[in-house]
């Protein structure tokens, strides 16, 4: 679909998470006159099997997002249409169009391409576009074209679940551009804003061909820096001085709990239909999860002077886990399990120890010890 007017936001990634998170935020902000404008979505993987999703994302009547769960004790079950996406393209077939949009229209670039999108590829250092490039390599070419055209500043807002995601993406781009013109390197370092951010919302099911089912809870925390202006205002967006505390809560309570549940699920037979809420109907599993949090996780937050905050976040997390409306399948959570154990379980052990926590953590340690080497 061709946009009816410029799209100041270019989004790399078509996941159901983005559909029910950032795209929904922008849609709601646009209705209140609180967003810079609509979105061009770019599929960076080039997966032809998802062409139907691309078309549906930019349909004139939008795509559906259904929000179901508990909020402040009240049952939420509503569906709304998201119309913030007015153009959807693929790097595999639309590279010249994407380049023109990034050069001429974009004020913000948002991404959530997953770990796979950042994986280095042999084609990355080429000076001409190849679909085989990683996302950072593609972005380097787009930014270089923008610099050569007019050099206007731009803000980059990665949403990948990578600590310090803005700094990580910046480092990737600078490394790939190491042999480029020094003026371009200076522009990347001083005229481009690379923002660290953290996202949180359970998006449990897709709606075909585009759309998703999600919980009421949502968060997009963005780390403030000089010159940063957000692309929209929304109650679920927080501009914070540092992401450290929010990141620790999400990664080491919510994400850690998900990974522990996935690990237990794998050891008990791996029924692909089983959801988190059904798994926690088992009293033994729920009690074991609570014991894990109380005996192995909370002491780490106590050592970091975050016990009260952690307990409050934990109570919210357990309610989110037991949302009766969400079919959040353990098979989905278990994807990339080894990497998640390293980031969430082993990462927590190091973080807790760095804050002086010396308590024993046998269940967490057992998960680390059984993970095979890559």
mmCIF file of C-alpha atoms in Angstrom:
data_model
loop_
_atom_site.group_PDB
_atom_site.id
_atom_site.type_symbol
_atom_site.label_atom_id
_atom_site.label_comp_id
_atom_site.label_asym_id
_atom_site.label_seq_id
_atom_site.Cartn_x
_atom_site.Cartn_y
_atom_site.Cartn_z
ATOM 1 C CA UNK A 1 0.000 0.000 0.000
ATOM 2 C CA UNK A 2 1.249 3.524 -0.726
ATOM 3 C CA UNK A 3 1.084 5.954 2.153
ATOM 4 C CA UNK A 4 -1.200 8.938 1.669
ATOM 5 C CA UNK A 5 1.315 11.206 3.403
ATOM 6 C CA UNK A 6 4.903 10.975 4.686
ATOM 7 C CA UNK A 7 5.747 8.466 7.391
ATOM 8 C CA UNK A 8 8.215 9.974 9.873
ATOM 9 C CA UNK A 9 8.563 6.602 11.613
ATOM 10 C CA UNK A 10 10.228 3.655 9.866
ATOM 11 C CA UNK A 11 9.884 0.373 11.722
ATOM 12 C CA UNK A 12 12.026 -2.678 11.011
ATOM 13 C CA UNK A 13 10.149 -5.785 12.116
ATOM 14 C CA UNK A 14 6.629 -7.114 11.602
ATOM 15 C CA UNK A 15 6.213 -9.227 14.729
ATOM 16 C CA UNK A 16 2.941 -9.583 16.567
ATOM 17 C CA UNK A 17 4.699 -7.959 19.517
ATOM 18 C CA UNK A 18 5.279 -4.736 17.598
ATOM 19 C CA UNK A 19 1.724 -4.864 16.277
ATOM 20 C CA UNK A 20 0.284 -4.950 19.817
ATOM 21 C CA UNK A 21 2.878 -2.669 21.383
ATOM 22 C CA UNK A 22 4.578 0.170 19.507
ATOM 23 C CA UNK A 23 2.183 0.274 16.555
ATOM 24 C CA UNK A 24 -0.779 0.305 18.952
ATOM 25 C CA UNK A 25 0.805 3.091 21.030
ATOM 26 C CA UNK A 26 1.330 5.226 17.930
ATOM 27 C CA UNK A 27 -2.235 4.581 16.778
ATOM 28 C CA UNK A 28 -3.675 5.670 20.133
ATOM 29 C CA UNK A 29 -1.359 8.692 20.249
ATOM 30 C CA UNK A 30 -2.326 9.726 16.707
ATOM 31 C CA UNK A 31 -5.981 9.777 17.760
ATOM 32 C CA UNK A 32 -5.040 12.286 20.470
ATOM 33 C CA UNK A 33 -2.740 14.347 18.244
ATOM 34 C CA UNK A 34 0.241 13.147 20.281
ATOM 35 C CA UNK A 35 2.389 11.396 17.609
ATOM 36 C CA UNK A 36 4.676 12.743 14.894
ATOM 37 C CA UNK A 37 2.870 10.718 12.235
ATOM 38 C CA UNK A 38 2.259 7.221 10.886
ATOM 39 C CA UNK A 39 4.598 4.303 10.279
ATOM 40 C CA UNK A 40 6.240 2.564 7.359
ATOM 41 C CA UNK A 41 6.842 -1.046 8.391
ATOM 42 C CA UNK A 42 9.774 -2.864 6.808
ATOM 43 C CA UNK A 43 10.194 -6.618 6.757
ATOM 44 C CA UNK A 44 13.964 -7.074 6.918
ATOM 45 C CA UNK A 45 14.023 -10.885 6.694
ATOM 46 C CA UNK A 46 12.579 -10.933 3.187
ATOM 47 C CA UNK A 47 10.392 -13.914 4.045
ATOM 48 C CA UNK A 48 8.036 -14.237 1.070
ATOM 49 C CA UNK A 49 5.663 -16.462 3.065
ATOM 50 C CA UNK A 50 4.696 -13.408 5.129
ATOM 51 C CA UNK A 51 3.620 -11.223 2.225
ATOM 52 C CA UNK A 52 -0.004 -11.567 3.357
ATOM 53 C CA UNK A 53 0.911 -10.140 6.736
ATOM 54 C CA UNK A 54 2.599 -7.151 5.099
ATOM 55 C CA UNK A 55 -0.474 -6.308 3.050
ATOM 56 C CA UNK A 56 -2.780 -6.688 6.060
ATOM 57 C CA UNK A 57 -0.623 -4.462 8.280
ATOM 58 C CA UNK A 58 -1.201 -1.493 5.981
ATOM 59 C CA UNK A 59 -4.838 -2.176 5.112
ATOM 60 C CA UNK A 60 -7.050 0.918 5.031
ATOM 61 C CA UNK A 61 -9.250 -0.358 7.851
ATOM 62 C CA UNK A 62 -6.283 -1.409 9.979
ATOM 63 C CA UNK A 63 -5.734 -4.682 11.797
ATOM 64 C CA UNK A 64 -7.219 -5.949 15.098
ATOM 65 C CA UNK A 65 -5.592 -6.084 18.520
ATOM 66 C CA UNK A 66 -7.537 -7.781 21.297
ATOM 67 C CA UNK A 67 -6.586 -6.838 24.858
ATOM 68 C CA UNK A 68 -7.630 -9.371 27.482
ATOM 69 C CA UNK A 69 -6.796 -9.732 31.143
ATOM 70 C CA UNK A 70 -7.067 -8.187 34.577
ATOM 71 C CA UNK A 71 -6.346 -4.541 35.283
ATOM 72 C CA UNK A 72 -6.707 -3.177 38.802
ATOM 73 C CA UNK A 73 -9.008 -6.082 39.604
ATOM 74 C CA UNK A 74 -11.316 -5.450 36.643
ATOM 75 C CA UNK A 75 -11.735 -7.779 33.689
ATOM 76 C CA UNK A 76 -10.547 -6.242 30.424
ATOM 77 C CA UNK A 77 -11.694 -7.766 27.142
ATOM 78 C CA UNK A 78 -11.795 -5.378 24.222
ATOM 79 C CA UNK A 79 -10.763 -5.258 20.593
ATOM 80 C CA UNK A 80 -9.618 -2.245 18.629
ATOM 81 C CA UNK A 81 -8.278 -1.505 15.181
ATOM 82 C CA UNK A 82 -4.739 -0.223 14.656
ATOM 83 C CA UNK A 83 -4.335 2.129 11.698
ATOM 84 C CA UNK A 84 -0.932 3.661 12.403
ATOM 85 C CA UNK A 85 0.789 1.621 9.666
ATOM 86 C CA UNK A 86 0.188 3.205 6.265
ATOM 87 C CA UNK A 87 2.905 1.496 4.237
ATOM 88 C CA UNK A 88 4.456 -1.994 4.470
ATOM 89 C CA UNK A 89 7.530 -2.993 2.462
ATOM 90 C CA UNK A 90 10.164 -5.733 2.274
ATOM 91 C CA UNK A 91 13.903 -5.241 1.908
ATOM 92 C CA UNK A 92 13.911 -8.195 -0.493
ATOM 93 C CA UNK A 93 11.689 -6.451 -3.047
ATOM 94 C CA UNK A 94 11.463 -2.766 -2.125
ATOM 95 C CA UNK A 95 14.994 -1.627 -1.277
ATOM 96 C CA UNK A 96 14.950 1.543 -3.456
ATOM 97 C CA UNK A 97 11.615 2.632 -1.924
ATOM 98 C CA UNK A 98 12.888 1.960 1.597
ATOM 99 C CA UNK A 99 16.035 3.960 0.892
ATOM 100 C CA UNK A 100 14.007 6.922 -0.380
ATOM 101 C CA UNK A 101 11.771 6.857 2.694
ATOM 102 C CA UNK A 102 14.692 6.715 5.137
ATOM 103 C CA UNK A 103 16.468 9.502 3.253
ATOM 104 C CA UNK A 104 13.501 11.819 2.746
ATOM 105 C CA UNK A 105 10.787 11.072 5.306
ATOM 106 C CA UNK A 106 12.175 9.384 8.388
ATOM 107 C CA UNK A 107 12.681 11.160 11.680
ATOM 108 C CA UNK A 108 12.733 7.940 13.715
ATOM 109 C CA UNK A 109 13.862 4.388 13.038
ATOM 110 C CA UNK A 110 12.413 1.735 15.333
ATOM 111 C CA UNK A 111 13.474 -1.909 15.276
ATOM 112 C CA UNK A 112 12.698 -5.260 16.812
ATOM 113 C CA UNK A 113 14.378 -7.812 14.577
ATOM 114 C CA UNK A 114 15.288 -10.311 17.308
ATOM 115 C CA UNK A 115 18.690 -11.847 17.984
ATOM 116 C CA UNK A 116 18.735 -13.373 14.502
ATOM 117 C CA UNK A 117 18.548 -9.950 12.906
ATOM 118 C CA UNK A 118 21.785 -8.875 14.588
ATOM 119 C CA UNK A 119 23.755 -12.032 13.723
ATOM 120 C CA UNK A 120 26.783 -11.064 11.560
ATOM 121 C CA UNK A 121 26.673 -12.258 7.957
ATOM 122 C CA UNK A 122 29.425 -12.667 5.323
ATOM 123 C CA UNK A 123 27.756 -9.984 3.164
ATOM 124 C CA UNK A 124 27.799 -7.338 5.897
ATOM 125 C CA UNK A 125 30.880 -5.378 4.816
ATOM 126 C CA UNK A 126 29.833 -4.989 1.200
ATOM 127 C CA UNK A 127 29.179 -1.468 -0.091
ATOM 128 C CA UNK A 128 26.117 -2.529 -2.073
ATOM 129 C CA UNK A 129 22.874 -3.885 -0.683
ATOM 130 C CA UNK A 130 22.394 -7.631 -0.333
ATOM 131 C CA UNK A 131 19.354 -9.301 1.196
ATOM 132 C CA UNK A 132 21.800 -11.622 2.968
ATOM 133 C CA UNK A 133 23.047 -8.761 5.146
ATOM 134 C CA UNK A 134 22.222 -8.511 8.838
ATOM 135 C CA UNK A 135 19.903 -5.757 10.003
ATOM 136 C CA UNK A 136 22.789 -3.529 11.255
ATOM 137 C CA UNK A 137 24.526 -3.832 7.876
ATOM 138 C CA UNK A 138 21.359 -2.829 6.031
ATOM 139 C CA UNK A 139 20.863 0.075 8.399
ATOM 140 C CA UNK A 140 24.429 1.267 7.819
ATOM 141 C CA UNK A 141 23.735 1.576 4.062
ATOM 142 C CA UNK A 142 20.475 3.437 4.660
ATOM 143 C CA UNK A 143 22.083 5.866 7.083
ATOM 144 C CA UNK A 144 24.979 6.466 4.699
ATOM 145 C CA UNK A 145 22.538 7.372 1.912
ATOM 146 C CA UNK A 146 20.747 9.757 4.259
ATOM 147 C CA UNK A 147 24.047 11.375 5.241
ATOM 148 C CA UNK A 148 25.119 11.788 1.621
ATOM 149 C CA UNK A 149 21.752 13.309 0.660
ATOM 150 C CA UNK A 150 21.436 15.983 3.340
ATOM 151 C CA UNK A 151 22.820 14.827 6.678
ATOM 152 C CA UNK A 152 19.719 15.622 8.726
ATOM 153 C CA UNK A 153 19.791 14.107 12.239
ATOM 154 C CA UNK A 154 17.722 11.033 13.020
ATOM 155 C CA UNK A 155 16.752 9.116 16.168
ATOM 156 C CA UNK A 156 17.245 5.341 16.376
ATOM 157 C CA UNK A 157 15.076 3.450 18.886
ATOM 158 C CA UNK A 158 15.890 -0.275 19.024
ATOM 159 C CA UNK A 159 13.474 -2.496 20.939
ATOM 160 C CA UNK A 160 15.378 -5.761 20.759
ATOM 161 C CA UNK A 161 15.673 -7.504 24.121
ATOM 162 C CA UNK A 162 19.376 -6.725 24.358
ATOM 163 C CA UNK A 163 20.760 -4.802 27.349
ATOM 164 C CA UNK A 164 21.865 -1.365 26.184
ATOM 165 C CA UNK A 165 20.283 -2.055 22.798
ATOM 166 C CA UNK A 166 20.893 1.457 21.456
ATOM 167 C CA UNK A 167 24.568 1.378 22.423
ATOM 168 C CA UNK A 168 24.915 -2.140 20.992
ATOM 169 C CA UNK A 169 23.376 -1.159 17.653
ATOM 170 C CA UNK A 170 25.530 1.981 17.524
ATOM 171 C CA UNK A 171 28.662 -0.098 18.099
ATOM 172 C CA UNK A 172 27.626 -2.541 15.356
ATOM 173 C CA UNK A 173 27.082 0.259 12.851
ATOM 174 C CA UNK A 174 30.335 2.035 13.716
ATOM 175 C CA UNK A 175 32.291 -1.198 13.350
ATOM 176 C CA UNK A 176 30.737 -1.869 9.936
ATOM 177 C CA UNK A 177 31.431 1.725 8.881
ATOM 178 C CA UNK A 178 34.995 1.776 10.166
ATOM 179 C CA UNK A 179 36.456 2.232 6.665
ATOM 180 C CA UNK A 180 33.834 4.750 5.509
ATOM 181 C CA UNK A 181 34.388 8.479 5.148
ATOM 182 C CA UNK A 182 35.393 10.148 8.418
ATOM 183 C CA UNK A 183 32.652 12.762 8.040
ATOM 184 C CA UNK A 184 30.060 9.969 7.922
ATOM 185 C CA UNK A 185 31.546 8.423 11.055
ATOM 186 C CA UNK A 186 31.386 11.796 12.798
ATOM 187 C CA UNK A 187 27.735 12.140 11.739
ATOM 188 C CA UNK A 188 26.918 8.675 13.116
ATOM 189 C CA UNK A 189 28.547 9.516 16.410
ATOM 190 C CA UNK A 190 27.303 13.084 16.883
ATOM 191 C CA UNK A 191 24.180 13.649 14.783
ATOM 192 C CA UNK A 192 22.383 10.355 15.241
ATOM 193 C CA UNK A 193 20.642 9.701 18.573
ATOM 194 C CA UNK A 194 20.958 6.066 19.636
ATOM 195 C CA UNK A 195 18.457 5.456 22.450
ATOM 196 C CA UNK A 196 18.489 2.538 24.860
ATOM 197 C CA UNK A 197 15.007 1.217 25.553
ATOM 198 C CA UNK A 198 13.178 -1.678 27.173
ATOM 199 C CA UNK A 199 9.818 -3.155 26.204
ATOM 200 C CA UNK A 200 7.394 -5.308 28.171
ATOM 201 C CA UNK A 201 4.061 -6.788 27.133
ATOM 202 C CA UNK A 202 2.936 -10.395 26.813
ATOM 203 C CA UNK A 203 1.582 -10.861 23.297
ATOM 204 C CA UNK A 204 0.374 -14.416 23.313
ATOM 205 C CA UNK A 205 -1.328 -15.137 19.994
ATOM 206 C CA UNK A 206 -1.393 -13.851 16.433
ATOM 207 C CA UNK A 207 -4.545 -12.968 14.575
ATOM 208 C CA UNK A 208 -4.179 -13.877 10.917
ATOM 209 C CA UNK A 209 -3.233 -12.332 8.614
ATOM 210 C CA UNK A 210 -2.241 -9.464 10.934
ATOM 211 C CA UNK A 211 -3.118 -8.597 14.511
ATOM 212 C CA UNK A 212 -2.570 -10.056 17.951
ATOM 213 C CA UNK A 213 -3.995 -10.909 21.363
ATOM 214 C CA UNK A 214 -2.203 -9.329 24.316
ATOM 215 C CA UNK A 215 -2.492 -8.498 28.000
ATOM 216 C CA UNK A 216 -3.494 -5.050 29.344
ATOM 217 C CA UNK A 217 -0.072 -4.450 30.925
ATOM 218 C CA UNK A 218 2.419 -2.689 28.670
ATOM 219 C CA UNK A 219 5.630 -0.724 29.102
ATOM 220 C CA UNK A 220 8.129 1.005 26.853
ATOM 221 C CA UNK A 221 10.876 2.593 28.937
ATOM 222 C CA UNK A 222 13.318 4.838 27.075
ATOM 223 C CA UNK A 223 16.555 6.103 28.582
ATOM 224 C CA UNK A 224 16.737 9.885 28.359
ATOM 225 C CA UNK A 225 19.649 11.654 26.723
ATOM 226 C CA UNK A 226 20.320 15.147 25.436
ATOM 227 C CA UNK A 227 18.279 15.964 22.344
ATOM 228 C CA UNK A 228 15.960 12.960 22.595
ATOM 229 C CA UNK A 229 12.295 13.602 21.784
ATOM 230 C CA UNK A 230 9.938 10.629 21.697
ATOM 231 C CA UNK A 231 7.909 9.900 18.546
ATOM 232 C CA UNK A 232 4.681 9.810 20.552
ATOM 233 C CA UNK A 233 3.247 10.327 24.012
ATOM 234 C CA UNK A 234 1.385 7.461 25.656
ATOM 235 C CA UNK A 235 0.571 6.345 29.228
ATOM 236 C CA UNK A 236 2.630 3.159 28.737
ATOM 237 C CA UNK A 237 5.781 5.036 27.693
ATOM 238 C CA UNK A 238 8.240 6.166 30.359
ATOM 239 C CA UNK A 239 11.251 8.404 29.816
ATOM 240 C CA UNK A 240 13.741 7.477 32.552
ATOM 241 C CA UNK A 241 17.221 8.540 33.603
ATOM 242 C CA UNK A 242 18.446 4.953 33.602
ATOM 243 C CA UNK A 243 16.984 1.604 32.590
ATOM 244 C CA UNK A 244 19.002 -0.384 35.124
ATOM 245 C CA UNK A 245 16.299 -0.967 37.736
ATOM 246 C CA UNK A 246 13.474 -1.538 35.248
ATOM 247 C CA UNK A 247 15.669 -3.874 33.228
ATOM 248 C CA UNK A 248 16.617 -5.902 36.295
ATOM 249 C CA UNK A 249 12.967 -6.313 37.342
ATOM 250 C CA UNK A 250 11.803 -7.454 33.922
ATOM 251 C CA UNK A 251 14.762 -9.658 33.070
ATOM 252 C CA UNK A 252 15.244 -11.286 36.457
ATOM 253 C CA UNK A 253 11.624 -11.646 37.598
ATOM 254 C CA UNK A 254 9.266 -11.888 34.634
ATOM 255 C CA UNK A 255 11.705 -13.262 32.033
ATOM 256 C CA UNK A 256 13.523 -15.465 34.546
ATOM 257 C CA UNK A 257 10.214 -16.961 35.642
ATOM 258 C CA UNK A 258 9.212 -17.672 32.062
ATOM 259 C CA UNK A 259 12.497 -19.448 31.411
ATOM 260 C CA UNK A 260 12.211 -21.499 34.588
ATOM 261 C CA UNK A 261 8.697 -22.554 33.590
ATOM 262 C CA UNK A 262 9.878 -23.478 30.083
ATOM 263 C CA UNK A 263 12.679 -25.546 31.551
ATOM 264 C CA UNK A 264 10.312 -27.418 33.869
ATOM 265 C CA UNK A 265 7.877 -27.900 30.972
ATOM 266 C CA UNK A 266 10.606 -29.449 28.820
ATOM 267 C CA UNK A 267 11.480 -31.899 31.582
ATOM 268 C CA UNK A 268 7.830 -32.925 32.004
ATOM 269 C CA UNK A 269 7.050 -33.953 28.455
ATOM 270 C CA UNK A 270 6.774 -30.740 26.432
ATOM 271 C CA UNK A 271 3.071 -30.769 25.523
ATOM 272 C CA UNK A 272 3.101 -28.176 22.725
ATOM 273 C CA UNK A 273 -0.445 -27.039 23.548
ATOM 274 C CA UNK A 274 0.264 -26.206 27.199
ATOM 275 C CA UNK A 275 0.019 -22.543 28.226
ATOM 276 C CA UNK A 276 1.556 -20.742 31.184
ATOM 277 C CA UNK A 277 -1.777 -20.337 32.966
ATOM 278 C CA UNK A 278 -2.654 -24.035 32.556
ATOM 279 C CA UNK A 279 0.808 -25.075 33.715
ATOM 280 C CA UNK A 280 0.399 -22.955 36.844
ATOM 281 C CA UNK A 281 -2.926 -24.636 37.597
ATOM 282 C CA UNK A 282 -0.710 -27.435 38.859
ATOM 283 C CA UNK A 283 -0.283 -26.579 42.552
ATOM 284 C CA UNK A 284 3.143 -28.190 42.768
ATOM 285 C CA UNK A 285 4.443 -26.121 39.852
ATOM 286 C CA UNK A 286 3.004 -22.872 41.212
ATOM 287 C CA UNK A 287 4.402 -23.502 44.688
ATOM 288 C CA UNK A 288 7.813 -24.378 43.240
ATOM 289 C CA UNK A 289 7.833 -21.124 41.268
ATOM 290 C CA UNK A 290 6.935 -19.122 44.359
ATOM 291 C CA UNK A 291 9.681 -20.855 46.324
ATOM 292 C CA UNK A 292 12.180 -20.085 43.589
ATOM 293 C CA UNK A 293 11.310 -16.408 43.712
ATOM 294 C CA UNK A 294 11.292 -16.244 47.512
ATOM 295 C CA UNK A 295 14.444 -18.246 48.196
ATOM 296 C CA UNK A 296 16.669 -17.517 45.191
ATOM 297 C CA UNK A 297 15.488 -14.339 43.446
ATOM 298 C CA UNK A 298 14.246 -11.936 46.130
ATOM 299 C CA UNK A 299 17.549 -12.157 48.110
ATOM 300 C CA UNK A 300 19.362 -10.763 45.061
ATOM 301 C CA UNK A 301 17.028 -7.780 44.911
ATOM 302 C CA UNK A 302 17.291 -7.314 48.656
ATOM 303 C CA UNK A 303 21.070 -7.096 48.309
ATOM 304 C CA UNK A 304 20.553 -4.416 45.638
ATOM 305 C CA UNK A 305 18.236 -2.417 47.973
ATOM 306 C CA UNK A 306 15.252 -3.207 45.736
ATOM 307 C CA UNK A 307 13.313 -5.705 47.851
ATOM 308 C CA UNK A 308 10.070 -3.726 48.204
ATOM 309 C CA UNK A 309 10.032 -2.788 44.516
ATOM 310 C CA UNK A 310 10.781 -6.385 43.543
ATOM 311 C CA UNK A 311 8.013 -7.822 45.689
ATOM 312 C CA UNK A 312 5.485 -5.406 44.187
ATOM 313 C CA UNK A 313 6.641 -6.237 40.649
ATOM 314 C CA UNK A 314 6.548 -9.955 41.494
ATOM 315 C CA UNK A 315 2.910 -9.732 42.606
ATOM 316 C CA UNK A 316 2.010 -8.066 39.300
ATOM 317 C CA UNK A 317 4.038 -10.679 37.427
ATOM 318 C CA UNK A 318 2.236 -13.616 39.037
ATOM 319 C CA UNK A 319 -1.111 -12.039 38.136
ATOM 320 C CA UNK A 320 0.108 -11.643 34.557
ATOM 321 C CA UNK A 321 1.229 -15.277 34.460
ATOM 322 C CA UNK A 322 -2.244 -16.366 35.613
ATOM 323 C CA UNK A 323 -4.169 -14.230 33.147
ATOM 324 C CA UNK A 324 -6.952 -16.675 32.196
ATOM 325 C CA UNK A 325 -7.462 -15.127 28.764
ATOM 326 C CA UNK A 326 -3.959 -15.510 27.353
ATOM 327 C CA UNK A 327 -2.870 -18.661 25.581
ATOM 328 C CA UNK A 328 0.815 -17.934 26.201
ATOM 329 C CA UNK A 329 2.309 -21.212 25.093
ATOM 330 C CA UNK A 330 5.393 -22.626 26.747
ATOM 331 C CA UNK A 331 6.538 -23.882 23.352
ATOM 332 C CA UNK A 332 6.897 -20.246 22.256
ATOM 333 C CA UNK A 333 8.688 -19.239 25.451
ATOM 334 C CA UNK A 334 11.102 -22.167 25.082
ATOM 335 C CA UNK A 335 12.468 -20.912 21.763
ATOM 336 C CA UNK A 336 16.194 -20.004 21.970
ATOM 337 C CA UNK A 337 16.169 -21.607 25.420
ATOM 338 C CA UNK A 338 19.930 -21.887 25.832
ATOM 339 C CA UNK A 339 20.482 -18.203 25.062
ATOM 340 C CA UNK A 340 17.680 -17.233 27.440
ATOM 341 C CA UNK A 341 19.229 -19.273 30.250
ATOM 342 C CA UNK A 342 22.513 -17.458 29.717
ATOM 343 C CA UNK A 343 20.911 -14.008 29.683
ATOM 344 C CA UNK A 344 18.209 -14.472 32.307
ATOM 345 C CA UNK A 345 19.460 -17.158 34.717
ATOM 346 C CA UNK A 346 23.214 -16.870 34.544
ATOM 347 C CA UNK A 347 22.858 -13.116 34.116
ATOM 348 C CA UNK A 348 20.856 -12.895 37.340
ATOM 349 C CA UNK A 349 23.428 -14.957 39.228
ATOM 350 C CA UNK A 350 26.186 -12.550 38.200
ATOM 351 C CA UNK A 351 24.026 -9.486 38.885
ATOM 352 C CA UNK A 352 22.982 -10.680 42.346
ATOM 353 C CA UNK A 353 26.561 -11.595 43.268
ATOM 354 C CA UNK A 354 27.783 -8.166 42.106
ATOM 355 C CA UNK A 355 25.427 -6.603 44.655
ATOM 356 C CA UNK A 356 26.729 -8.795 47.473
ATOM 357 C CA UNK A 357 24.165 -11.604 47.446
ATOM 358 C CA UNK A 358 25.890 -14.778 48.662
ATOM 359 C CA UNK A 359 22.807 -16.948 49.234
ATOM 360 C CA UNK A 360 22.602 -20.394 47.650
ATOM 361 C CA UNK A 361 20.619 -20.739 44.424
ATOM 362 C CA UNK A 362 20.489 -24.478 43.720
ATOM 363 C CA UNK A 363 17.543 -24.483 41.283
ATOM 364 C CA UNK A 364 19.004 -21.717 39.156
ATOM 365 C CA UNK A 365 22.479 -23.231 39.272
ATOM 366 C CA UNK A 366 21.096 -26.572 38.112
ATOM 367 C CA UNK A 367 19.585 -24.920 35.035
ATOM 368 C CA UNK A 368 22.929 -23.373 34.107
ATOM 369 C CA UNK A 369 24.881 -26.583 34.646
ATOM 370 C CA UNK A 370 22.703 -28.679 32.378
ATOM 371 C CA UNK A 371 22.856 -26.327 29.369
ATOM 372 C CA UNK A 372 25.095 -27.778 26.623
ATOM 373 C CA UNK A 373 27.806 -25.693 25.056
ATOM 374 C CA UNK A 374 26.885 -24.039 21.724
#
